[in-house]
N, C-alpha and C. Protein backbone atom coordinates (compact mmCIF):
# COMPACT_ATOMS: atom_id res chain seq x y z
N MET A 1 0.97 -1.65 0.23
CA MET A 1 -0.08 0.16 0.17
C MET A 1 1.02 1.45 0.20
N ASN A 2 1.94 1.39 0.52
CA ASN A 2 2.92 2.84 0.65
C ASN A 2 3.87 2.36 -0.23
N LYS A 3 3.81 1.20 -0.97
CA LYS A 3 4.53 1.40 -2.52
C LYS A 3 3.51 2.40 -3.10
N LEU A 4 1.76 2.21 -3.46
CA LEU A 4 0.44 2.41 -4.19
C LEU A 4 0.76 3.77 -3.77
N LEU A 5 1.12 4.40 -2.51
CA LEU A 5 0.46 6.10 -2.44
C LEU A 5 1.83 6.59 -2.55
N ALA A 6 2.66 6.48 -3.19
CA ALA A 6 4.12 7.20 -3.81
C ALA A 6 3.97 7.08 -5.15
N THR A 7 3.70 5.49 -5.59
CA THR A 7 3.61 5.98 -6.77
C THR A 7 2.36 6.69 -7.22
N LEU A 8 1.35 6.86 -6.32
CA LEU A 8 -0.17 7.40 -6.96
C LEU A 8 0.53 9.38 -6.55
N LEU A 9 0.99 9.55 -5.63
CA LEU A 9 1.88 10.63 -5.09
C LEU A 9 3.07 11.69 -6.64
N SER A 10 3.77 10.43 -6.66
CA SER A 10 4.44 10.37 -7.86
C SER A 10 3.33 11.34 -9.03
N THR A 11 3.09 10.67 -9.80
CA THR A 11 2.18 10.45 -11.09
C THR A 11 1.92 12.23 -10.97
N VAL A 12 0.73 12.12 -9.94
CA VAL A 12 -0.09 13.46 -9.59
C VAL A 12 0.69 14.65 -9.38
N VAL A 13 2.13 14.61 -8.83
CA VAL A 13 2.67 16.06 -8.68
C VAL A 13 3.17 16.00 -10.31
N LEU A 14 3.32 14.90 -11.19
CA LEU A 14 3.73 15.32 -11.99
C LEU A 14 3.36 15.04 -13.32
N ILE A 15 1.68 14.93 -13.28
CA ILE A 15 0.84 15.18 -13.87
C ILE A 15 -0.32 17.05 -13.96
N SER A 16 0.57 16.81 -12.82
CA SER A 16 -0.34 18.65 -12.74
C SER A 16 0.01 19.53 -13.12
N PRO A 17 -1.67 20.55 -13.99
CA PRO A 17 -0.58 21.49 -14.29
C PRO A 17 0.18 22.49 -14.07
N MET A 18 0.96 22.88 -14.35
CA MET A 18 1.74 24.05 -13.88
C MET A 18 0.94 25.08 -13.84
N ALA A 19 -0.02 25.51 -14.15
CA ALA A 19 -0.72 26.84 -13.25
C ALA A 19 -1.44 26.42 -12.36
N TYR A 20 -1.16 25.55 -11.10
CA TYR A 20 -1.18 26.06 -10.29
C TYR A 20 0.13 25.78 -9.70
N ALA A 21 1.09 25.71 -9.45
CA ALA A 21 1.97 26.66 -9.36
C ALA A 21 1.47 27.58 -9.16
N GLN A 22 1.52 28.35 -10.04
CA GLN A 22 0.65 30.13 -9.91
C GLN A 22 -0.08 30.79 -8.93
N ASN A 23 -1.08 30.03 -8.32
CA ASN A 23 -1.93 29.97 -7.99
C ASN A 23 -3.46 28.68 -7.27
N ASP A 24 -3.56 28.64 -6.11
CA ASP A 24 -3.81 28.35 -4.99
C ASP A 24 -5.51 27.56 -5.91
N VAL A 25 -5.82 28.36 -5.97
CA VAL A 25 -7.43 28.98 -6.42
C VAL A 25 -8.25 28.44 -7.97
N SER A 26 -8.18 27.43 -8.25
CA SER A 26 -8.90 27.72 -10.02
C SER A 26 -10.38 28.20 -10.02
N THR A 27 -10.24 28.35 -11.50
CA THR A 27 -11.79 28.57 -11.52
C THR A 27 -12.78 27.34 -11.24
N LYS A 28 -12.18 25.83 -11.57
CA LYS A 28 -12.89 25.07 -12.18
C LYS A 28 -12.14 23.73 -11.25
N ALA A 29 -12.47 22.94 -10.11
CA ALA A 29 -12.29 22.09 -10.27
C ALA A 29 -11.87 20.66 -11.15
N VAL A 30 -10.48 20.45 -10.92
CA VAL A 30 -9.82 19.01 -11.81
C VAL A 30 -10.69 18.08 -11.33
N ILE A 31 -11.43 17.04 -11.74
CA ILE A 31 -12.16 16.18 -10.39
C ILE A 31 -11.69 14.38 -12.52
N GLN A 32 -11.34 13.95 -11.60
CA GLN A 32 -11.17 12.99 -12.26
C GLN A 32 -11.77 11.77 -11.15
N ALA A 33 -12.97 11.25 -10.92
CA ALA A 33 -13.09 11.02 -10.57
C ALA A 33 -14.65 10.43 -11.29
N SER A 34 -15.88 8.86 -10.95
CA SER A 34 -17.07 8.65 -10.59
C SER A 34 -17.86 9.96 -10.40
N GLN A 35 -19.73 10.26 -11.21
CA GLN A 35 -19.98 11.04 -10.12
C GLN A 35 -20.24 10.86 -8.60
N GLN A 36 -20.41 9.46 -8.51
CA GLN A 36 -20.98 8.94 -7.14
C GLN A 36 -19.11 8.66 -5.72
N ASP A 37 -18.06 8.30 -6.92
CA ASP A 37 -17.00 8.84 -5.78
C ASP A 37 -16.74 10.03 -5.24
N GLU A 38 -17.03 11.65 -6.29
CA GLU A 38 -16.39 12.58 -5.68
C GLU A 38 -18.01 12.84 -5.62
N ALA A 39 -19.17 12.37 -5.04
CA ALA A 39 -19.80 12.94 -4.34
C ALA A 39 -19.89 12.44 -2.59
N ALA A 40 -19.44 11.48 -2.50
CA ALA A 40 -19.25 10.50 -2.08
C ALA A 40 -17.41 11.50 -1.62
N ILE A 41 -16.57 11.49 -1.48
CA ILE A 41 -15.31 12.30 -1.45
C ILE A 41 -15.62 13.71 -0.90
N ARG A 42 -16.43 14.37 -1.81
CA ARG A 42 -16.96 15.80 -1.03
C ARG A 42 -17.63 15.89 0.56
N GLN A 43 -18.34 14.49 0.98
CA GLN A 43 -18.93 14.56 1.39
C GLN A 43 -18.12 13.38 3.41
N LEU A 44 -16.89 12.92 2.28
CA LEU A 44 -16.13 13.54 3.52
C LEU A 44 -15.77 14.30 3.69
N LEU A 45 -15.20 15.42 3.17
CA LEU A 45 -14.43 16.28 3.24
C LEU A 45 -15.45 16.88 4.40
N GLN A 46 -16.72 17.40 4.31
CA GLN A 46 -18.14 17.72 5.67
C GLN A 46 -17.43 17.11 6.59
N ASP A 47 -18.39 16.13 6.39
CA ASP A 47 -17.98 14.79 7.00
C ASP A 47 -16.61 15.39 8.37
N TYR A 48 -15.80 15.91 7.82
CA TYR A 48 -13.93 15.94 8.27
C TYR A 48 -14.94 16.58 8.84
N ALA A 49 -15.09 18.65 8.17
CA ALA A 49 -15.31 19.68 9.05
C ALA A 49 -16.42 19.94 9.82
N ALA A 50 -17.27 18.98 9.79
CA ALA A 50 -18.52 19.39 10.81
C ALA A 50 -17.54 18.58 12.09
N ALA A 51 -16.85 16.84 12.02
CA ALA A 51 -15.92 16.78 12.71
C ALA A 51 -15.49 17.57 13.75
N LEU A 52 -14.12 18.12 12.77
CA LEU A 52 -13.50 19.48 13.76
C LEU A 52 -14.28 21.33 13.86
N LYS A 53 -15.36 20.96 13.81
CA LYS A 53 -15.96 21.45 14.63
C LYS A 53 -16.32 20.51 15.78
N SER A 54 -17.32 19.47 16.19
CA SER A 54 -17.15 19.51 17.23
C SER A 54 -16.26 19.44 18.24
N ALA A 55 -14.59 18.90 17.73
CA ALA A 55 -14.04 19.09 18.40
C ALA A 55 -13.80 17.42 19.37
N SER A 56 -14.96 16.82 18.63
CA SER A 56 -14.36 14.97 19.34
C SER A 56 -13.37 14.63 18.22
N PRO A 57 -11.92 13.81 18.98
CA PRO A 57 -11.38 13.34 18.55
C PRO A 57 -11.13 11.69 18.25
N GLN A 58 -12.50 11.85 18.57
CA GLN A 58 -13.08 10.00 18.65
C GLN A 58 -13.91 9.86 17.04
N ALA A 59 -14.10 11.58 16.74
CA ALA A 59 -15.12 11.35 15.17
C ALA A 59 -14.66 11.82 14.58
N THR A 60 -12.99 12.89 14.26
CA THR A 60 -12.19 13.29 13.92
C THR A 60 -11.69 11.44 13.08
N ALA A 61 -10.88 11.05 14.43
CA ALA A 61 -9.97 9.87 14.00
C ALA A 61 -11.34 9.19 12.78
N ALA A 62 -12.32 8.42 13.19
CA ALA A 62 -12.93 8.16 13.18
C ALA A 62 -13.03 8.14 11.14
N LEU A 63 -13.31 8.59 10.96
CA LEU A 63 -12.82 9.67 9.08
C LEU A 63 -11.80 8.60 8.94
N TYR A 64 -10.48 8.48 9.94
CA TYR A 64 -9.27 7.88 9.45
C TYR A 64 -9.15 6.34 9.27
N THR A 65 -8.20 5.53 7.67
CA THR A 65 -7.99 4.41 8.55
C THR A 65 -8.00 3.97 8.96
N ASP A 66 -7.55 2.91 10.07
CA ASP A 66 -7.19 2.34 11.18
C ASP A 66 -4.72 2.65 10.95
N ASP A 67 -4.48 2.80 9.78
CA ASP A 67 -2.90 2.71 9.14
C ASP A 67 -2.64 4.33 9.49
N GLY A 68 -4.02 5.55 9.32
CA GLY A 68 -4.03 6.19 9.32
C GLY A 68 -3.35 7.20 9.44
N ILE A 69 -2.98 8.55 9.17
CA ILE A 69 -1.53 8.84 9.83
C ILE A 69 -1.78 10.40 8.63
N VAL A 70 -1.95 11.15 9.89
CA VAL A 70 -1.58 13.35 9.43
C VAL A 70 -0.98 13.83 9.59
N MET A 71 0.03 14.84 9.14
CA MET A 71 1.09 15.15 9.21
C MET A 71 0.89 16.62 9.24
N PRO A 72 0.77 17.12 10.68
CA PRO A 72 0.76 19.13 11.21
C PRO A 72 2.18 19.22 11.10
N PRO A 73 1.68 20.96 10.40
CA PRO A 73 3.34 21.44 10.35
C PRO A 73 3.72 21.65 11.69
N ALA A 74 4.98 21.32 11.60
CA ALA A 74 5.58 22.14 12.49
C ALA A 74 4.96 21.03 13.41
N ALA A 75 4.68 20.07 13.99
CA ALA A 75 4.13 19.18 15.11
C ALA A 75 4.93 17.16 14.37
N PRO A 76 4.79 16.81 15.25
CA PRO A 76 5.25 14.99 14.94
C PRO A 76 4.09 14.86 14.18
N THR A 77 4.27 14.19 13.18
CA THR A 77 3.67 12.82 12.39
C THR A 77 3.13 11.56 13.11
N ALA A 78 1.74 12.37 12.41
CA ALA A 78 0.81 11.20 14.15
C ALA A 78 0.87 10.06 12.81
N ILE A 79 1.25 8.32 13.52
CA ILE A 79 0.59 7.21 12.48
C ILE A 79 -0.19 6.20 13.58
N GLY A 80 -1.77 6.12 12.61
CA GLY A 80 -2.32 4.52 13.64
C GLY A 80 -3.54 5.58 13.98
N MET A 81 -4.12 4.54 14.07
CA MET A 81 -5.54 4.82 14.72
C MET A 81 -5.40 6.00 16.31
N LYS A 82 -5.47 5.39 17.27
CA LYS A 82 -4.81 5.51 18.46
C LYS A 82 -4.24 7.27 18.56
N ALA A 83 -2.61 7.65 17.66
CA ALA A 83 -1.81 9.00 17.65
C ALA A 83 -2.68 9.71 17.15
N VAL A 84 -3.01 9.57 15.76
CA VAL A 84 -4.31 10.56 15.21
C VAL A 84 -5.29 10.73 15.91
N GLU A 85 -6.18 10.13 16.45
CA GLU A 85 -6.90 11.09 17.85
C GLU A 85 -6.87 11.19 18.54
N ASP A 86 -4.76 10.97 19.35
CA ASP A 86 -4.65 11.89 20.70
C ASP A 86 -3.85 13.36 19.59
N ASN A 87 -3.50 13.52 18.77
CA ASN A 87 -3.09 14.13 18.34
C ASN A 87 -3.90 15.75 18.38
N TYR A 88 -5.60 14.33 17.51
CA TYR A 88 -6.81 15.83 17.54
C TYR A 88 -6.55 16.48 18.78
N ARG A 89 -6.60 14.71 19.68
CA ARG A 89 -7.46 15.67 21.28
C ARG A 89 -6.26 16.66 21.72
N ALA A 90 -5.00 17.14 21.04
CA ALA A 90 -4.15 18.44 21.77
C ALA A 90 -4.50 19.20 20.84
N THR A 91 -4.81 19.56 19.52
CA THR A 91 -5.27 19.99 18.62
C THR A 91 -6.40 20.99 18.90
N PHE A 92 -7.49 19.82 19.63
CA PHE A 92 -9.13 21.03 20.29
C PHE A 92 -8.90 21.25 21.70
N HIS A 93 -7.35 20.82 22.30
CA HIS A 93 -7.86 21.42 23.88
C HIS A 93 -6.41 22.09 23.73
N ALA A 94 -6.62 23.02 22.07
CA ALA A 94 -5.22 24.46 21.91
C ALA A 94 -6.30 25.15 20.97
N ILE A 95 -7.14 24.19 20.26
CA ILE A 95 -7.90 25.72 19.61
C ILE A 95 -8.99 25.15 19.29
N GLY A 96 -10.52 25.47 18.62
CA GLY A 96 -11.09 24.99 17.49
C GLY A 96 -11.32 25.66 16.80
N LEU A 97 -12.18 25.25 15.66
CA LEU A 97 -11.95 24.40 13.74
C LEU A 97 -12.91 25.35 14.08
N ASP A 98 -13.58 26.49 12.87
CA ASP A 98 -14.80 25.99 11.65
C ASP A 98 -14.46 26.50 11.09
N LEU A 99 -13.98 25.31 10.00
CA LEU A 99 -13.87 25.47 8.48
C LEU A 99 -14.84 24.97 7.10
N THR A 100 -14.44 25.58 6.90
CA THR A 100 -14.83 24.88 4.61
C THR A 100 -14.69 24.07 4.00
N PHE A 101 -14.31 23.27 3.29
CA PHE A 101 -13.46 22.94 2.73
C PHE A 101 -13.97 23.34 0.79
N GLN A 102 -12.95 23.96 0.23
CA GLN A 102 -13.51 24.19 -1.39
C GLN A 102 -12.08 23.12 -2.01
N VAL A 103 -12.84 21.86 -2.58
CA VAL A 103 -11.84 21.00 -3.63
C VAL A 103 -11.56 21.46 -4.67
N LEU A 104 -10.05 21.54 -4.94
CA LEU A 104 -9.21 21.94 -6.10
C LEU A 104 -9.78 20.86 -6.81
N GLU A 105 -9.14 19.41 -5.84
CA GLU A 105 -8.55 19.05 -7.69
C GLU A 105 -9.02 17.29 -7.10
N ILE A 106 -9.81 15.97 -7.76
CA ILE A 106 -10.15 15.27 -7.76
C ILE A 106 -9.52 14.03 -7.99
N ASN A 107 -8.03 13.34 -7.12
CA ASN A 107 -8.21 11.92 -8.55
C ASN A 107 -8.21 11.02 -8.23
N VAL A 108 -9.19 10.31 -8.76
CA VAL A 108 -8.96 8.19 -7.77
C VAL A 108 -8.74 7.61 -8.92
N MET A 109 -7.78 6.29 -8.17
CA MET A 109 -7.06 5.91 -8.50
C MET A 109 -7.64 3.95 -9.11
N GLY A 110 -8.55 3.52 -8.89
CA GLY A 110 -8.89 2.74 -8.38
C GLY A 110 -9.58 3.02 -6.62
N ASN A 111 -8.99 2.13 -6.01
CA ASN A 111 -9.61 2.68 -3.98
C ASN A 111 -8.34 3.21 -3.61
N ASP A 112 -7.88 4.32 -4.55
CA ASP A 112 -7.35 4.94 -3.29
C ASP A 112 -7.78 6.60 -4.92
N ALA A 113 -7.32 7.27 -3.82
CA ALA A 113 -7.55 8.90 -4.49
C ALA A 113 -6.77 9.31 -3.36
N MET A 114 -6.50 10.93 -4.30
CA MET A 114 -5.92 12.13 -3.86
C MET A 114 -6.94 13.16 -4.20
N VAL A 115 -6.68 14.27 -2.81
CA VAL A 115 -7.44 15.46 -2.85
C VAL A 115 -6.39 15.88 -2.14
N ARG A 116 -6.69 17.46 -3.32
CA ARG A 116 -6.72 18.98 -3.30
C ARG A 116 -7.26 20.02 -2.68
N SER A 117 -6.93 20.70 -1.43
CA SER A 117 -8.77 21.71 -1.75
C SER A 117 -7.15 23.07 -0.68
N ILE A 118 -8.28 23.65 -0.70
CA ILE A 118 -8.31 25.06 0.26
C ILE A 118 -9.32 24.56 1.09
N SER A 119 -8.52 25.84 3.02
CA SER A 119 -10.17 26.15 3.61
C SER A 119 -9.82 26.77 4.14
N ASN A 120 -11.35 27.59 4.50
CA ASN A 120 -11.22 28.90 5.17
C ASN A 120 -12.33 28.42 6.40
N GLY A 121 -11.57 29.61 7.33
CA GLY A 121 -12.71 29.76 8.16
C GLY A 121 -12.07 30.23 9.23
N THR A 122 -12.48 29.89 10.87
CA THR A 122 -12.53 30.89 12.18
C THR A 122 -11.72 29.70 12.85
N VAL A 123 -10.35 30.43 13.00
CA VAL A 123 -10.10 29.36 14.07
C VAL A 123 -9.97 30.41 15.64
N THR A 124 -10.40 28.58 16.56
CA THR A 124 -10.61 29.93 17.83
C THR A 124 -9.43 29.85 18.74
N LEU A 125 -8.31 30.45 19.22
CA LEU A 125 -7.20 30.44 20.10
C LEU A 125 -8.08 30.05 21.66
N LYS A 126 -7.98 29.36 22.21
CA LYS A 126 -8.95 29.00 23.24
C LYS A 126 -8.04 29.55 24.37
N ALA A 127 -7.06 29.38 24.58
CA ALA A 127 -5.53 29.86 25.79
C ALA A 127 -6.27 32.04 26.40
N GLU A 128 -6.38 32.39 25.11
CA GLU A 128 -6.68 33.63 24.52
C GLU A 128 -8.28 34.46 24.19
N ASN A 129 -9.50 33.54 23.76
CA ASN A 129 -10.73 33.83 23.51
C ASN A 129 -9.90 34.19 22.33
N LYS A 130 -9.22 34.23 21.86
CA LYS A 130 -9.00 35.21 20.79
C LYS A 130 -9.49 34.04 18.76
N HIS A 131 -10.79 34.85 17.59
CA HIS A 131 -11.71 34.15 17.10
C HIS A 131 -10.49 35.26 15.66
N ILE A 132 -10.01 34.26 15.28
CA ILE A 132 -8.97 34.11 14.28
C ILE A 132 -9.53 33.98 13.41
N GLN A 133 -9.29 34.61 11.23
CA GLN A 133 -10.26 34.02 10.24
C GLN A 133 -8.75 33.30 9.47
N ASP A 134 -9.14 32.37 9.12
CA ASP A 134 -7.61 31.56 8.10
C ASP A 134 -8.16 30.59 7.23
N HIS A 135 -6.80 30.75 6.72
CA HIS A 135 -7.02 29.52 5.55
C HIS A 135 -5.82 28.70 5.10
N PHE A 136 -6.28 27.61 5.34
CA PHE A 136 -5.44 27.12 4.99
C PHE A 136 -5.23 26.59 3.37
N ARG A 137 -4.59 25.55 3.30
CA ARG A 137 -4.27 24.62 1.50
C ARG A 137 -4.05 22.84 2.22
N GLU A 138 -4.65 22.24 2.10
CA GLU A 138 -4.46 20.50 1.95
C GLU A 138 -4.25 19.47 0.60
N LEU A 139 -3.15 18.87 1.31
CA LEU A 139 -3.54 17.40 0.41
C LEU A 139 -3.86 16.17 1.09
N PHE A 140 -5.46 15.54 0.53
CA PHE A 140 -5.69 13.71 1.51
C PHE A 140 -5.38 13.14 0.30
N MET A 141 -4.52 12.37 0.89
CA MET A 141 -4.86 10.25 0.24
C MET A 141 -5.83 9.62 0.69
N LEU A 142 -6.58 9.42 0.59
CA LEU A 142 -7.88 8.66 0.65
C LEU A 142 -8.26 7.22 0.04
N ARG A 143 -8.34 6.72 0.55
CA ARG A 143 -8.48 5.25 0.58
C ARG A 143 -9.97 4.59 0.96
N LYS A 144 -10.55 3.55 -0.43
CA LYS A 144 -11.60 3.63 0.20
C LYS A 144 -11.99 2.12 0.71
N VAL A 145 -12.29 1.77 2.05
CA VAL A 145 -12.18 0.66 2.93
C VAL A 145 -14.05 0.02 3.01
N ALA A 146 -13.88 -1.02 2.25
CA ALA A 146 -15.14 -1.67 2.98
C ALA A 146 -16.57 -1.00 1.34
N GLY A 147 -16.35 -0.15 0.37
CA GLY A 147 -16.42 1.03 0.25
C GLY A 147 -17.29 1.91 0.67
N LYS A 148 -15.98 2.35 1.38
CA LYS A 148 -16.49 3.70 1.47
C LYS A 148 -15.32 4.46 2.48
N TRP A 149 -15.13 5.60 1.32
CA TRP A 149 -13.24 6.71 1.55
C TRP A 149 -13.86 6.76 2.96
N LYS A 150 -11.60 6.97 3.16
CA LYS A 150 -11.50 7.41 4.48
C LYS A 150 -10.92 8.24 4.44
N ILE A 151 -10.41 8.81 5.43
CA ILE A 151 -8.62 9.65 4.83
C ILE A 151 -7.50 8.67 5.35
N ALA A 152 -6.92 8.41 4.32
CA ALA A 152 -5.08 7.21 4.52
C ALA A 152 -4.23 8.06 5.15
N ARG A 153 -3.95 9.92 4.14
CA ARG A 153 -1.90 10.70 4.52
C ARG A 153 -3.63 12.28 4.50
N TYR A 154 -2.74 12.94 5.05
CA TYR A 154 -3.15 14.59 5.27
C TYR A 154 -2.59 14.92 5.76
N MET A 155 -2.36 16.45 4.55
CA MET A 155 -1.19 16.83 5.41
C MET A 155 -2.03 18.16 5.19
N PHE A 156 -1.58 19.37 5.58
CA PHE A 156 -1.53 20.99 5.49
C PHE A 156 -0.75 22.26 6.16
N ASN A 157 -1.19 22.61 5.29
CA ASN A 157 -0.20 23.83 5.57
C ASN A 157 -1.28 25.53 5.17
N GLN A 158 -0.25 26.92 5.45
CA GLN A 158 -0.58 27.24 5.63
C GLN A 158 -0.08 28.09 4.14
N PRO A 159 -1.10 28.60 3.37
CA PRO A 159 0.03 30.30 1.85
C PRO A 159 0.80 30.67 2.27
N HIS A 160 1.31 31.08 1.43
CA HIS A 160 2.50 31.38 2.21
C HIS A 160 1.78 33.24 1.34
């Protein structure tokens, strides 16, 4: 599986249009997926946004595969269900998230998919009770497990 994800990511990097290097937001999302897969993947992102807003580590981690990985900036990589849940527990202790995701690209290859997105919304710094409007860019690697799309790998950062 790791080799397949590496191959998928390498392929996507090589075939992505150069226009995206200049601009994070295209006028139209690049979709290479069936309508059914596209709808299910978009629903997964909505479910992820809802789980983040609910601040439930369990609900958020449940959207991941058992061997899921989250790679937050300036923090350790969380590998496996328990580490992913612990990552979100620490995150939700420090901040609240109310984000909306915009899909820029979906590429499905069999039971694996790559999703590139941006998100915008409110980040609440709990220690200061301060609300900040913020935005992020994300890369999701998904896997279909028992007919349902789940997050296998997730990385995000803030654009400069």
